[in-house]
mmCIF file of C-alpha atoms in Angstrom:
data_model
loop_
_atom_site.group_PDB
_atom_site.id
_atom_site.type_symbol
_atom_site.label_atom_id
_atom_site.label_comp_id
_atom_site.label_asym_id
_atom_site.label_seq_id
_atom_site.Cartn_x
_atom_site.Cartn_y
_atom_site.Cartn_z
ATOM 1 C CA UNK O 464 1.946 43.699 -18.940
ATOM 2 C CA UNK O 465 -0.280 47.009 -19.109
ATOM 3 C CA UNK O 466 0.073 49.245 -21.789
ATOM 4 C CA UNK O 467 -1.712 52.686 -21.270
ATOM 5 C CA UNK O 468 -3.282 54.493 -23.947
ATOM 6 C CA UNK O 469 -1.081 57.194 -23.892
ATOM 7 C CA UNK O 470 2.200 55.079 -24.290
ATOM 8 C CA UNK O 471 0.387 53.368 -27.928
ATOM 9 C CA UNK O 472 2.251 53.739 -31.250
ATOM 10 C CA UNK O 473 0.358 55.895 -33.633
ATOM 11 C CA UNK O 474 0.125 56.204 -37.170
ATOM 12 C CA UNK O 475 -1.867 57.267 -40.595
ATOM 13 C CA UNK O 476 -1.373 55.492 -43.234
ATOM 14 C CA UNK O 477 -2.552 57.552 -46.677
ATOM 15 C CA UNK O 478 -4.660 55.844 -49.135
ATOM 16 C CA UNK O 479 -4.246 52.562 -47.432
ATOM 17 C CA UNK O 480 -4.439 49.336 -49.783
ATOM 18 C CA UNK O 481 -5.468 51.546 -52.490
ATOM 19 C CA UNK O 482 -8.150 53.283 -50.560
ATOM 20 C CA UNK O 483 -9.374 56.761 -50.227
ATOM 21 C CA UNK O 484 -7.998 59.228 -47.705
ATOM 22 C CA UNK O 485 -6.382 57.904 -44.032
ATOM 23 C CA UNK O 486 -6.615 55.273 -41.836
ATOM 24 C CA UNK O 487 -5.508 56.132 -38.283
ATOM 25 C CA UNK O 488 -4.004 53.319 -36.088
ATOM 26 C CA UNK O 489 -3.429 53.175 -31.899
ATOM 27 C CA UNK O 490 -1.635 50.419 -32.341
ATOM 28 C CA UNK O 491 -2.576 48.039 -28.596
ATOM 29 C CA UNK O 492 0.749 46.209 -29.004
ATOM 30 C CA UNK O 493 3.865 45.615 -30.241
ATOM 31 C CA UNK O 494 3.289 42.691 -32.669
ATOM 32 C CA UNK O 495 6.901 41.659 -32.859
ATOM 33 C CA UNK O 496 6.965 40.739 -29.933
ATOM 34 C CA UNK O 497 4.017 38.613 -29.849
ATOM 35 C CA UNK O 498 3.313 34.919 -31.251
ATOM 36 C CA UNK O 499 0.903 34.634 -33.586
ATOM 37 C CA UNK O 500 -0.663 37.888 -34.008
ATOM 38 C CA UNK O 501 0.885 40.313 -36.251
ATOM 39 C CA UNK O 502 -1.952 43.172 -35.507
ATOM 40 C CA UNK O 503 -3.734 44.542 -32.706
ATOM 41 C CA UNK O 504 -5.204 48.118 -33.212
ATOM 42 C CA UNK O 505 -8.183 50.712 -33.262
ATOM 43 C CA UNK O 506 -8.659 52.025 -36.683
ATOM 44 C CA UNK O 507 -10.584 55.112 -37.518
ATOM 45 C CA UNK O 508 -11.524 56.034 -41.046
ATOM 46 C CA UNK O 509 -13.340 59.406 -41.480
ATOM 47 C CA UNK O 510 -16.058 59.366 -43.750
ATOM 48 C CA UNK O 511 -14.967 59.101 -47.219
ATOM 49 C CA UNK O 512 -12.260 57.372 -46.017
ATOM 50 C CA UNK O 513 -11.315 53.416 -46.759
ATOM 51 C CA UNK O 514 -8.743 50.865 -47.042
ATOM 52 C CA UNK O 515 -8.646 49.185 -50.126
ATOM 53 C CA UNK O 516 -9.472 45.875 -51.429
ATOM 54 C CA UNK O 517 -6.284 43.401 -50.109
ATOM 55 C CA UNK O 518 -6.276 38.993 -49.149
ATOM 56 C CA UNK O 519 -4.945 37.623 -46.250
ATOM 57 C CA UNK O 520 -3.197 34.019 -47.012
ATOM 58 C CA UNK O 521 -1.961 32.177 -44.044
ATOM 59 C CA UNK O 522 -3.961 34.249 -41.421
ATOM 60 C CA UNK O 523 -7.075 35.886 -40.326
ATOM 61 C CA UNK O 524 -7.846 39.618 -39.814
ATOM 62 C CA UNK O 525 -11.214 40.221 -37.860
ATOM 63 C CA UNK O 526 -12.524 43.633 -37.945
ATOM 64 C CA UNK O 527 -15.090 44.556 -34.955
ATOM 65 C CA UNK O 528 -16.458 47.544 -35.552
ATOM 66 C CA UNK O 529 -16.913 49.770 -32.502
ATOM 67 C CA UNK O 530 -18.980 52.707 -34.269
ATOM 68 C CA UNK O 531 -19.967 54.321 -37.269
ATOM 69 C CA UNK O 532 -21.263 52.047 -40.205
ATOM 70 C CA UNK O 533 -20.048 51.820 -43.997
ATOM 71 C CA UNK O 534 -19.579 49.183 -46.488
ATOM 72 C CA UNK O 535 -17.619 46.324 -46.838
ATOM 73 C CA UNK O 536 -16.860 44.301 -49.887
ATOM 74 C CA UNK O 537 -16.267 40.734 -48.628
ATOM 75 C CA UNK O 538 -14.509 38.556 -51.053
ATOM 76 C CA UNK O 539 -17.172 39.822 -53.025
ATOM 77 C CA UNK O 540 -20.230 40.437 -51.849
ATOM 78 C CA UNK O 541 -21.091 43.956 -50.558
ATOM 79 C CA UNK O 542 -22.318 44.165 -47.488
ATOM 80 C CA UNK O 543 -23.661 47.320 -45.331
ATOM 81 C CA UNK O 544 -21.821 47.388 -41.898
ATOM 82 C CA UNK O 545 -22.844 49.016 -38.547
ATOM 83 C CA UNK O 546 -21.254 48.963 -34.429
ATOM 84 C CA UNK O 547 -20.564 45.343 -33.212
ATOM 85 C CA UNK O 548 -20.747 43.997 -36.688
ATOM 86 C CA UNK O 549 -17.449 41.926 -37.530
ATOM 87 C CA UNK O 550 -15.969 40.661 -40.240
ATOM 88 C CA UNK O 551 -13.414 37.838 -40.628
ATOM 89 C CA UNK O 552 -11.482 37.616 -43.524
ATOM 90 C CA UNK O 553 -8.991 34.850 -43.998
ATOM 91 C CA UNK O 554 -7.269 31.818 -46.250
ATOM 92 C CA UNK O 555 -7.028 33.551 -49.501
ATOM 93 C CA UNK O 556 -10.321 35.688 -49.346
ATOM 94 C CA UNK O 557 -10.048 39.365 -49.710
ATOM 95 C CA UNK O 558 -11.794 42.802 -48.079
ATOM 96 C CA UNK O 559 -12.263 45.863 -48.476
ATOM 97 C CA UNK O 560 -13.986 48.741 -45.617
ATOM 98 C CA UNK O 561 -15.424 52.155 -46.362
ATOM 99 C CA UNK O 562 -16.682 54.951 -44.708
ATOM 100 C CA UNK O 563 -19.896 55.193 -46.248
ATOM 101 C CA UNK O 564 -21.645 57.227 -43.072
ATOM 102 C CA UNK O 565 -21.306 60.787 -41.807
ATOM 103 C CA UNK O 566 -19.385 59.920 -38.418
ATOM 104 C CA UNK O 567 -15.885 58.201 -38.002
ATOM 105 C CA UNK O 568 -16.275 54.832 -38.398
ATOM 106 C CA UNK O 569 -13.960 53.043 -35.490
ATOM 107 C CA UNK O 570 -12.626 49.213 -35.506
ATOM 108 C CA UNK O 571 -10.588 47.122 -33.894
ATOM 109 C CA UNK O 572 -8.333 45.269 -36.467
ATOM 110 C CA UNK O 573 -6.828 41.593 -35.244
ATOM 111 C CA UNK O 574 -4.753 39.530 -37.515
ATOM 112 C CA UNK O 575 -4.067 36.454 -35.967
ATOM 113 C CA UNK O 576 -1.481 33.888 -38.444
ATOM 114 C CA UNK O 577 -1.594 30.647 -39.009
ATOM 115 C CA UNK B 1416 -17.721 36.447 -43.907
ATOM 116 C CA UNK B 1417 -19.861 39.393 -41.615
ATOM 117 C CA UNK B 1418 -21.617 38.523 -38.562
ATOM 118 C CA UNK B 1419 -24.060 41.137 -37.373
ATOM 119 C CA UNK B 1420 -24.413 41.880 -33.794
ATOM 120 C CA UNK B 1421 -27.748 39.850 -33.303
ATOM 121 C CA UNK B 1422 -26.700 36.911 -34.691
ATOM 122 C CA UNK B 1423 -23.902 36.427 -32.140
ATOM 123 C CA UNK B 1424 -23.619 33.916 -29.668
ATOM 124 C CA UNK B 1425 -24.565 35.522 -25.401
ATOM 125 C CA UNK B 1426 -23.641 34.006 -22.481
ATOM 126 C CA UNK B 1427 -23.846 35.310 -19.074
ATOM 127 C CA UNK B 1428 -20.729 33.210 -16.312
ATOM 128 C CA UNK B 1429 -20.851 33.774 -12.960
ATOM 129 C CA UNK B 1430 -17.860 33.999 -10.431
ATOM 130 C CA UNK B 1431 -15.490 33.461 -13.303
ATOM 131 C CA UNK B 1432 -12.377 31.773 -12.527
ATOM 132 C CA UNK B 1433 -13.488 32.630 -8.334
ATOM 133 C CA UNK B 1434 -14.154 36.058 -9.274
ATOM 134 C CA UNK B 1435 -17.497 38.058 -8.188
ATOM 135 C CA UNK B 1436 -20.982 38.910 -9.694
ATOM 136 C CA UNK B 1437 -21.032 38.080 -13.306
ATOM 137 C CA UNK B 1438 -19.364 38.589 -16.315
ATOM 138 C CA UNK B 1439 -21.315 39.052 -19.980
ATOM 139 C CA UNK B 1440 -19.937 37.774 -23.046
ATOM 140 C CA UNK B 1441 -20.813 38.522 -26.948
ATOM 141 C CA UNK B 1442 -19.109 36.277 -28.746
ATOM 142 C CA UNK B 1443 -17.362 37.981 -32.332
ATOM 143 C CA UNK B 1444 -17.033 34.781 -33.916
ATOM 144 C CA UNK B 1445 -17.030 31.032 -33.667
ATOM 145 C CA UNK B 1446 -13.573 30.337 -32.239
ATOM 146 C CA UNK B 1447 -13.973 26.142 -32.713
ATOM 147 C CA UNK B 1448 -14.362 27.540 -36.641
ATOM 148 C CA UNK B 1449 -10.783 29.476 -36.627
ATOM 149 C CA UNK B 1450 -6.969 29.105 -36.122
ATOM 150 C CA UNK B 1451 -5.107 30.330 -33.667
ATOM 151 C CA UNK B 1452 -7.518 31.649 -31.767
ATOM 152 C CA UNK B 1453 -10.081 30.091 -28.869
ATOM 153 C CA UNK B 1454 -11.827 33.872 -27.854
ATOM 154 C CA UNK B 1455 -12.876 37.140 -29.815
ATOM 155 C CA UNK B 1456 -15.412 38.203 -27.470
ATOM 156 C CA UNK B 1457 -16.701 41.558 -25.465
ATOM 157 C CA UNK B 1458 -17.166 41.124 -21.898
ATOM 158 C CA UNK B 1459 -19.260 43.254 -19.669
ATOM 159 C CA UNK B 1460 -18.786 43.181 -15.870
ATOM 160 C CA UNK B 1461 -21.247 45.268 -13.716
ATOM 161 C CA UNK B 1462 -19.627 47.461 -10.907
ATOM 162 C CA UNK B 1463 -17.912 45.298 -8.066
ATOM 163 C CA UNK B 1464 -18.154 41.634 -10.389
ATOM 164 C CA UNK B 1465 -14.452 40.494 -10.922
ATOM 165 C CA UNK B 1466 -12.394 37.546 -13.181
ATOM 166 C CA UNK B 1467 -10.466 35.852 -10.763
ATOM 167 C CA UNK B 1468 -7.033 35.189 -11.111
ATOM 168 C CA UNK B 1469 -5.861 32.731 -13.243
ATOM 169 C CA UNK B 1470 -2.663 31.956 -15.926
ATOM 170 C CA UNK B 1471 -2.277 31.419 -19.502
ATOM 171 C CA UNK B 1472 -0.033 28.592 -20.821
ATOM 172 C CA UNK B 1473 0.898 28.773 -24.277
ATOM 173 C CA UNK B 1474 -1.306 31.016 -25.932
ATOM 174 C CA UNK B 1475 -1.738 34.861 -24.511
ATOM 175 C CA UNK B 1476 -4.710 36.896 -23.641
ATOM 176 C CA UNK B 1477 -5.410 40.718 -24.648
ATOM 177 C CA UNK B 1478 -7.635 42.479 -22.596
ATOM 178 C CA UNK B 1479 -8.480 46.043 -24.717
ATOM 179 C CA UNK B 1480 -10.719 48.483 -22.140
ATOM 180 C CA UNK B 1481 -13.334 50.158 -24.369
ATOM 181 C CA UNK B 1482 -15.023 51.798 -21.525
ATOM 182 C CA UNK B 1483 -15.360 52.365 -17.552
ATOM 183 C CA UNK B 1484 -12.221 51.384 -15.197
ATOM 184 C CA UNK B 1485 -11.055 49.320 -12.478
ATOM 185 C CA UNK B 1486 -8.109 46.919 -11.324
ATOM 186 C CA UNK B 1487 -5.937 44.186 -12.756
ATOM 187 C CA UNK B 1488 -3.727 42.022 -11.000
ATOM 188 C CA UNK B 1489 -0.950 41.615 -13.923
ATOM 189 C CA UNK B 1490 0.822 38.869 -12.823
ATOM 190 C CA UNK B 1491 1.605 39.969 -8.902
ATOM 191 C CA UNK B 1492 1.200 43.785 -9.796
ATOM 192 C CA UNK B 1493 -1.959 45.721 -8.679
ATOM 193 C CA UNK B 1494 -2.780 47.904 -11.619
ATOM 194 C CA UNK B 1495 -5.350 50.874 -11.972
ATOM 195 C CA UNK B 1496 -6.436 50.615 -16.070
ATOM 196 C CA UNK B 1497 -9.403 52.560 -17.995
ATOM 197 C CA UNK B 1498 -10.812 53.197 -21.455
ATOM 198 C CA UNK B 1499 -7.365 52.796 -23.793
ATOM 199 C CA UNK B 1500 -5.656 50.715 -21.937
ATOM 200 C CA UNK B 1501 -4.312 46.696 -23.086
ATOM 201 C CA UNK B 1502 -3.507 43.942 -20.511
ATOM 202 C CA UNK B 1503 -1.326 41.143 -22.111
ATOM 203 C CA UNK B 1504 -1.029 37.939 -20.313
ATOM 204 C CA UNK B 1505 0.850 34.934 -21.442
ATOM 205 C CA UNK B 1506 3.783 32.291 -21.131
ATOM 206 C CA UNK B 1507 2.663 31.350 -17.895
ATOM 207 C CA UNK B 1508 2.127 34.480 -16.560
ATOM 208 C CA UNK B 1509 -1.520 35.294 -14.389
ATOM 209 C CA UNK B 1510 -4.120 38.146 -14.214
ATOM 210 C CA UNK B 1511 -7.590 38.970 -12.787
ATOM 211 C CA UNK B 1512 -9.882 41.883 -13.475
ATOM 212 C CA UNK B 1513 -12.539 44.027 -11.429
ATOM 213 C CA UNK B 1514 -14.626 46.601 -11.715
ATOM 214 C CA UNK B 1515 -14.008 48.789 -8.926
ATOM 215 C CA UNK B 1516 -15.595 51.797 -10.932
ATOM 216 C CA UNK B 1517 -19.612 52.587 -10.709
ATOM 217 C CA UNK B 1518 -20.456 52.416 -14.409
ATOM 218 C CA UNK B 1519 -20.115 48.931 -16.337
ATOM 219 C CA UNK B 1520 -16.252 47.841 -17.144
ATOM 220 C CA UNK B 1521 -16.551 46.773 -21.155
ATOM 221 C CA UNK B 1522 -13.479 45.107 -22.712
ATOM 222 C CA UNK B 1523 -12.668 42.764 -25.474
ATOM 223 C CA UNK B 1524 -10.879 39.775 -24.729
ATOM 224 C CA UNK B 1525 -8.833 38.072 -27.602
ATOM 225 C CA UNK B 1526 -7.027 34.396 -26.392
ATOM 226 C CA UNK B 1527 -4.454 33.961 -29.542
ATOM 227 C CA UNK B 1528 -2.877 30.209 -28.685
ATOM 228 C CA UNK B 1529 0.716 29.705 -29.828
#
């Protein structure tokens, strides 16, 4: 099946896990109707922008970041990002992401469950 | 955990799957090291290399075009796709993928097994 860019859910989510500002999705599937993966999207986060500190049990989510930089907090440890950077973030840990830069910082978010 | 771009894993296969030229990957993470999932790579093929056609049993592939264009065989269907677009390819079902553009056809490839 191909799914065109134009024919993508969108959304923005406000202050997303507690974060500042919006997080825009383009959402590359529909997740219910896939095994195994309950996310598949582009997130932008304007700068100032971030989605807050949240765990994943039972799954992964990988964030590749496709430009921009900022900061992440990875179960703990803060850690400057940049493009092609990713982070994986599963079995209990937590994450946050921030715009910390001057441009949008762009992602593509995957959680894949266990 | 982050992974920065240079300390990912590069590997360069030729006339994937009977396909054409070359195809570049940048491997996102260590897939033996995760659930769920056997690829989280970026693949680069240079105008006129291909993937050749080939299925997916239990588990499905999303192909996510980040940049330049060209054509997908989506299971029997000749398809034109370009930056946006998502190819989803599972249960049996086959695909192959060529650059038919003149710039280089970049798109992540995520296998999520069932």
């Amino acid at each position: 099946m191909v799914i065109h860019r134009n024919e993508m859910k969108t959304e923005v989510r406000e202050k997303m896990r507690g974060g500042e500002g919006s997080a825009a999705f383009v959402h590359f599937a529909d997740c219910e109707k896939e095994k195994n993966i309950r996310m598949l999207a582009e997130v932008t986060l304007q700068p100032g922008s971030s989605v807050g500190k949240h765990n994943h049990e039972n799954e992964t989510e990988y964030y590749i970041i496709l430009s921009g930089s900022g900061m992440v907090d990875d179960n703990g440890k803060e850690v400057q990002i940049k493009t092609g950077d990713t982070i994986i973030t599963g079995g209990g840990a937590f994450h946050s992401i921030a715009n910390t830069g001057s441009v949008p910082l762009v992602f593509h978010a995957v959680i894949v469950t266990w």
